[in-house]
Amino acid sequence: MARVTALLPNRADLADVRRDPRRDLLAGLTVAVVALPLALGFGVSSGLGAEAGLATAVVAGALAAVFGGSNLQVSGPTGAMTVVLVPIAARYGPGGVLTVGLVAGLILVALAVARAGKYMSYVPAPVVEGFTLGIAGVIALQQVPNALGVAKPEGDRVLVVARRAGEEFLRAPNWTAVALAAGVAVLMLVGTRLRPTVPFSLVAVIAATLVAQLAHLDAATPIGELPSGLPAPSLGFLDLGALGTLLPSALAVAALAALESLLSASVADGMTVGRRHDPDRELFGQGLANIAAPLFGGVPATGAIARTAVNVRTGAGSRLAALTHAAVLAVIVFAAAPLVSKIPLAALAGVLLATAIRMVEVGSLRAMARATRSDALILVLTAVATLALDLVHAVLIGLAVAGLLALRAIAGQARLDEVPLDRGDHSAEEHALLAEHIVAYRIDGPLFFAAAHRFLLELAEVADVRVVVLRMSRVTTMDATGALVLKDAVEKLGRRGITVLASGIRPGHRRVLESVGALPLLLGDGHEYATTPEAIAAARAHLEHTGVLPGPRAAAVGEGTAR
């Protein structure tokens, strides 16, 4: 119960709201102006229609603002989520998308209660940059049919759909739609560069709508009729028998919602001083938002990086700004639905094309590509997989490749070095005998599955010695594979008559060695050696006992005879 209580709004949130409400209200109004065309566009792109995008922006935006873990986060439909939803809508229909969103919301709440928010920060930066680049490409390709003014062809692969749309356009060109889409995109890109504070997305959409209406451009297909308000909440879409089939898609949507929302919240933190989001509360807020949005016909939502950035730049200081953004969109839904329904689809396509272009941070991509070859490879693989497969598989591929490359780098740090023995005050003859019959090796770094077999080859090939001393105090980590490989090497040396002693075994490593039966082989006579000099002394005693080295009495007799 205490875990759930910690995820709920608190007095500090209310204190932030009271600090400067006027500034927050103005920021929320500005974000709503920016969010309107995006909500409409992403709703259309998802396959559920513009009304679904608006419902998501209103319901999910309000709940995530109240219960989320960031004071500055703005949530709603996003391009990344649309990429995942398109194949779900094509395969299972609108009801499948709504069910997936509801189940994903429950999964997010469970992750929040389990305190899983911190683990999302482990996703490598090249994976994030790669799927952002891939998402930008997918969003742009998704707009091709509307930008060309053709009906969306069948298929759930964006490359195939875009190609078929291009073929259809060549058979019957619709230059009106192309002109509207291109005009909106150019106005947004150029205008934003010249006047960053002006909401050119809304300005461009209004201009395109006026041109289409005044010039009676029949080729400019409008959005179509929108309901004057949100529908009554309903679970009529839920098919309990299909839950098993839809669970993998729900897991994918939940993973994307968590990743994108926490990434967006982190971006907001970086744009401010002294602001830090609570990742578990953010997951909780996004979970509630995604549970509620499908009840009103909305698509799954996440934190929106672009809208959150606008919120921060316009001076938002509390969650009142994001809540105001949702309220303003609700007023538009109720009061201006007839006007919104006249917006040409090509104009919305232009908005999303410009959004896709602005998602590509050339400087970040160039820096990532120049960092290391591994980073460049991960980035390219993730981006290509996003275009060719889907976002979830792309992230999994990126994480897998990043993990393998990281293991390779860590394994490369492991070394097995021959080190000088501590010779003390022994005579030169004894030094020669020690050097001939005893050798000491120091193991540096990790001794685990990715690096262990190299040790087996190096250690097992030791020649012309009777005792090997392993200095293990610098082993940083050890797993069962490393312990087994070490055991195999010691056994091979033992079959050749070579005794192996170890010094400096750490308590945690001792437990691993003991579990696989390697410890008795390393202790020799049953004694554990804390330092290398102790192990060398034991090795010398062993050689004296076996007659390889002369004992003290034999050495004295030999010395008297020589005299």
PDB file of N, CA and C in Angstrom, residues 113-154:
ATOM      1  N   VAL A 113       4.517   0.197  -9.830  1.00  0.00           N
ATOM      2  CA  VAL A 113       4.445  -0.377  -8.482  1.00  0.00           C
ATOM      3  C   VAL A 113       5.687  -1.209  -8.184  1.00  0.00           C
ATOM      4  N   ALA A 114       6.241  -1.859  -9.217  1.00  0.00           N
ATOM      5  CA  ALA A 114       7.441  -2.681  -9.049  1.00  0.00           C
ATOM      6  C   ALA A 114       8.724  -1.845  -9.046  1.00  0.00           C
ATOM      7  N   ARG A 115       8.595  -0.522  -9.154  1.00  0.00           N
ATOM      8  CA  ARG A 115       9.740   0.388  -9.143  1.00  0.00           C
ATOM      9  C   ARG A 115      10.718   0.072 -10.285  1.00  0.00           C
ATOM     10  N   ALA A 116      10.190  -0.094 -11.475  1.00  0.00           N
ATOM     11  CA  ALA A 116      11.020  -0.457 -12.628  1.00  0.00           C
ATOM     12  C   ALA A 116      11.478   0.749 -13.437  1.00  0.00           C
ATOM     13  N   GLY A 117      11.094   1.946 -13.036  1.00  0.00           N
ATOM     14  CA  GLY A 117      11.413   3.125 -13.827  1.00  0.00           C
ATOM     15  C   GLY A 117      12.894   3.357 -14.026  1.00  0.00           C
ATOM     16  N   LYS A 118      13.699   3.034 -13.027  1.00  0.00           N
ATOM     17  CA  LYS A 118      15.131   3.311 -13.107  1.00  0.00           C
ATOM     18  C   LYS A 118      15.828   2.497 -14.184  1.00  0.00           C
ATOM     19  N   TYR A 119      15.275   1.342 -14.542  1.00  0.00           N
ATOM     20  CA  TYR A 119      15.946   0.476 -15.500  1.00  0.00           C
ATOM     21  C   TYR A 119      15.847   0.992 -16.929  1.00  0.00           C
ATOM     22  N   MET A 120      14.924   1.886 -17.191  1.00  0.00           N
ATOM     23  CA  MET A 120      14.777   2.413 -18.540  1.00  0.00           C
ATOM     24  C   MET A 120      15.956   3.311 -18.929  1.00  0.00           C
ATOM     25  N   SER A 121      16.710   3.764 -17.943  1.00  0.00           N
ATOM     26  CA  SER A 121      17.852   4.638 -18.240  1.00  0.00           C
ATOM     27  C   SER A 121      19.038   3.867 -18.795  1.00  0.00           C
ATOM     28  N   TYR A 122      18.951   2.539 -18.833  1.00  0.00           N
ATOM     29  CA  TYR A 122      20.062   1.731 -19.308  1.00  0.00           C
ATOM     30  C   TYR A 122      20.081   1.570 -20.830  1.00  0.00           C
ATOM     31  N   VAL A 123      19.095   2.103 -21.517  1.00  0.00           N
ATOM     32  CA  VAL A 123      19.079   1.998 -22.978  1.00  0.00           C
ATOM     33  C   VAL A 123      20.193   2.891 -23.542  1.00  0.00           C
ATOM     34  N   PRO A 124      21.110   2.322 -24.342  1.00  0.00           N
ATOM     35  CA  PRO A 124      22.242   3.114 -24.854  1.00  0.00           C
ATOM     36  C   PRO A 124      21.792   4.242 -25.764  1.00  0.00           C
ATOM     37  N   ALA A 125      22.557   5.320 -25.757  1.00  0.00           N
ATOM     38  CA  ALA A 125      22.224   6.488 -26.587  1.00  0.00           C
ATOM     39  C   ALA A 125      22.174   6.157 -28.079  1.00  0.00           C
ATOM     40  N   PRO A 126      23.075   5.334 -28.636  1.00  0.00           N
ATOM     41  CA  PRO A 126      22.963   5.022 -30.074  1.00  0.00           C
ATOM     42  C   PRO A 126      21.658   4.322 -30.433  1.00  0.00           C
ATOM     43  N   VAL A 127      21.115   3.513 -29.518  1.00  0.00           N
ATOM     44  CA  VAL A 127      19.828   2.867 -29.778  1.00  0.00           C
ATOM     45  C   VAL A 127      18.725   3.918 -29.839  1.00  0.00           C
ATOM     46  N   VAL A 128      18.747   4.859 -28.894  1.00  0.00           N
ATOM     47  CA  VAL A 128      17.738   5.927 -28.872  1.00  0.00           C
ATOM     48  C   VAL A 128      17.825   6.769 -30.146  1.00  0.00           C
ATOM     49  N   GLU A 129      19.052   7.155 -30.520  1.00  0.00           N
ATOM     50  CA  GLU A 129      19.217   7.971 -31.728  1.00  0.00           C
ATOM     51  C   GLU A 129      18.811   7.180 -32.972  1.00  0.00           C
ATOM     52  N   GLY A 130      19.138   5.898 -32.983  1.00  0.00           N
ATOM     53  CA  GLY A 130      18.803   5.073 -34.139  1.00  0.00           C
ATOM     54  C   GLY A 130      17.315   4.913 -34.330  1.00  0.00           C
ATOM     55  N   PHE A 131      16.596   4.612 -33.239  1.00  0.00           N
ATOM     56  CA  PHE A 131      15.152   4.439 -33.449  1.00  0.00           C
ATOM     57  C   PHE A 131      14.446   5.779 -33.641  1.00  0.00           C
ATOM     58  N   THR A 132      15.020   6.873 -33.134  1.00  0.00           N
ATOM     59  CA  THR A 132      14.448   8.194 -33.432  1.00  0.00           C
ATOM     60  C   THR A 132      14.574   8.500 -34.922  1.00  0.00           C
ATOM     61  N   LEU A 133      15.738   8.189 -35.480  1.00  0.00           N
ATOM     62  CA  LEU A 133      15.936   8.386 -36.921  1.00  0.00           C
ATOM     63  C   LEU A 133      14.997   7.480 -37.711  1.00  0.00           C
ATOM     64  N   GLY A 134      14.878   6.224 -37.282  1.00  0.00           N
ATOM     65  CA  GLY A 134      13.976   5.305 -37.965  1.00  0.00           C
ATOM     66  C   GLY A 134      12.525   5.740 -37.881  1.00  0.00           C
ATOM     67  N   ILE A 135      12.128   6.222 -36.696  1.00  0.00           N
ATOM     68  CA  ILE A 135      10.757   6.704 -36.516  1.00  0.00           C
ATOM     69  C   ILE A 135      10.474   7.878 -37.453  1.00  0.00           C
ATOM     70  N   ALA A 136      11.428   8.790 -37.562  1.00  0.00           N
ATOM     71  CA  ALA A 136      11.254   9.929 -38.462  1.00  0.00           C
ATOM     72  C   ALA A 136      11.009   9.443 -39.891  1.00  0.00           C
ATOM     73  N   GLY A 137      11.783   8.443 -40.309  1.00  0.00           N
ATOM     74  CA  GLY A 137      11.590   7.893 -41.648  1.00  0.00           C
ATOM     75  C   GLY A 137      10.231   7.240 -41.813  1.00  0.00           C
ATOM     76  N   VAL A 138       9.792   6.484 -40.801  1.00  0.00           N
ATOM     77  CA  VAL A 138       8.495   5.809 -40.884  1.00  0.00           C
ATOM     78  C   VAL A 138       7.359   6.829 -40.913  1.00  0.00           C
ATOM     79  N   ILE A 139       7.435   7.856 -40.059  1.00  0.00           N
ATOM     80  CA  ILE A 139       6.390   8.887 -40.049  1.00  0.00           C
ATOM     81  C   ILE A 139       6.283   9.553 -41.423  1.00  0.00           C
ATOM     82  N   ALA A 140       7.427   9.870 -42.018  1.00  0.00           N
ATOM     83  CA  ALA A 140       7.410  10.504 -43.339  1.00  0.00           C
ATOM     84  C   ALA A 140       6.784   9.576 -44.381  1.00  0.00           C
ATOM     85  N   LEU A 141       7.148   8.305 -44.341  1.00  0.00           N
ATOM     86  CA  LEU A 141       6.593   7.357 -45.311  1.00  0.00           C
ATOM     87  C   LEU A 141       5.088   7.154 -45.106  1.00  0.00           C
ATOM     88  N   GLN A 142       4.654   7.211 -43.844  1.00  0.00           N
ATOM     89  CA  GLN A 142       3.225   7.056 -43.575  1.00  0.00           C
ATOM     90  C   GLN A 142       2.396   8.175 -44.193  1.00  0.00           C
ATOM     91  N   GLN A 143       2.987   9.338 -44.398  1.00  0.00           N
ATOM     92  CA  GLN A 143       2.243  10.490 -44.923  1.00  0.00           C
ATOM     93  C   GLN A 143       2.167  10.508 -46.439  1.00  0.00           C
ATOM     94  N   VAL A 144       2.886   9.603 -47.096  1.00  0.00           N
ATOM     95  CA  VAL A 144       2.943   9.630 -48.559  1.00  0.00           C
ATOM     96  C   VAL A 144       1.556   9.545 -49.204  1.00  0.00           C
ATOM     97  N   PRO A 145       0.673   8.609 -48.794  1.00  0.00           N
ATOM     98  CA  PRO A 145      -0.646   8.564 -49.446  1.00  0.00           C
ATOM     99  C   PRO A 145      -1.426   9.873 -49.330  1.00  0.00           C
ATOM    100  N   ASN A 146      -1.520  10.433 -48.102  1.00  0.00           N
ATOM    101  CA  ASN A 146      -2.276  11.681 -47.929  1.00  0.00           C
ATOM    102  C   ASN A 146      -1.593  12.857 -48.625  1.00  0.00           C
ATOM    103  N   ALA A 147      -0.253  12.872 -48.610  1.00  0.00           N
ATOM    104  CA  ALA A 147       0.458  13.968 -49.272  1.00  0.00           C
ATOM    105  C   ALA A 147       0.291  13.911 -50.781  1.00  0.00           C
ATOM    106  N   LEU A 148       0.115  12.707 -51.339  1.00  0.00           N
ATOM    107  CA  LEU A 148      -0.089  12.560 -52.785  1.00  0.00           C
ATOM    108  C   LEU A 148      -1.563  12.590 -53.164  1.00  0.00           C
ATOM    109  N   GLY A 149      -2.450  12.610 -52.154  1.00  0.00           N
ATOM    110  CA  GLY A 149      -3.874  12.692 -52.430  1.00  0.00           C
ATOM    111  C   GLY A 149      -4.471  11.419 -52.984  1.00  0.00           C
ATOM    112  N   VAL A 150      -3.936  10.253 -52.549  1.00  0.00           N
ATOM    113  CA  VAL A 150      -4.483   8.970 -53.003  1.00  0.00           C
ATOM    114  C   VAL A 150      -4.986   8.201 -51.789  1.00  0.00           C
ATOM    115  N   ALA A 151      -5.899   7.256 -52.035  1.00  0.00           N
ATOM    116  CA  ALA A 151      -6.383   6.410 -50.945  1.00  0.00           C
ATOM    117  C   ALA A 151      -5.241   5.532 -50.439  1.00  0.00           C
ATOM    118  N   LYS A 152      -5.229   5.284 -49.144  1.00  0.00           N
ATOM    119  CA  LYS A 152      -4.161   4.481 -48.577  1.00  0.00           C
ATOM    120  C   LYS A 152      -4.236   3.049 -49.091  1.00  0.00           C
ATOM    121  N   PRO A 153      -3.172   2.558 -49.726  1.00  0.00           N
ATOM    122  CA  PRO A 153      -3.167   1.182 -50.224  1.00  0.00           C
ATOM    123  C   PRO A 153      -3.174   0.168 -49.075  1.00  0.00           C
ATOM    124  N   GLU A 154      -3.513  -1.065 -49.394  1.00  0.00           N
ATOM    125  CA  GLU A 154      -3.506  -2.131 -48.403  1.00  0.00           C
ATOM    126  C   GLU A 154      -2.063  -2.461 -48.002  1.00  0.00           C
TER     127      GLU A 154
END
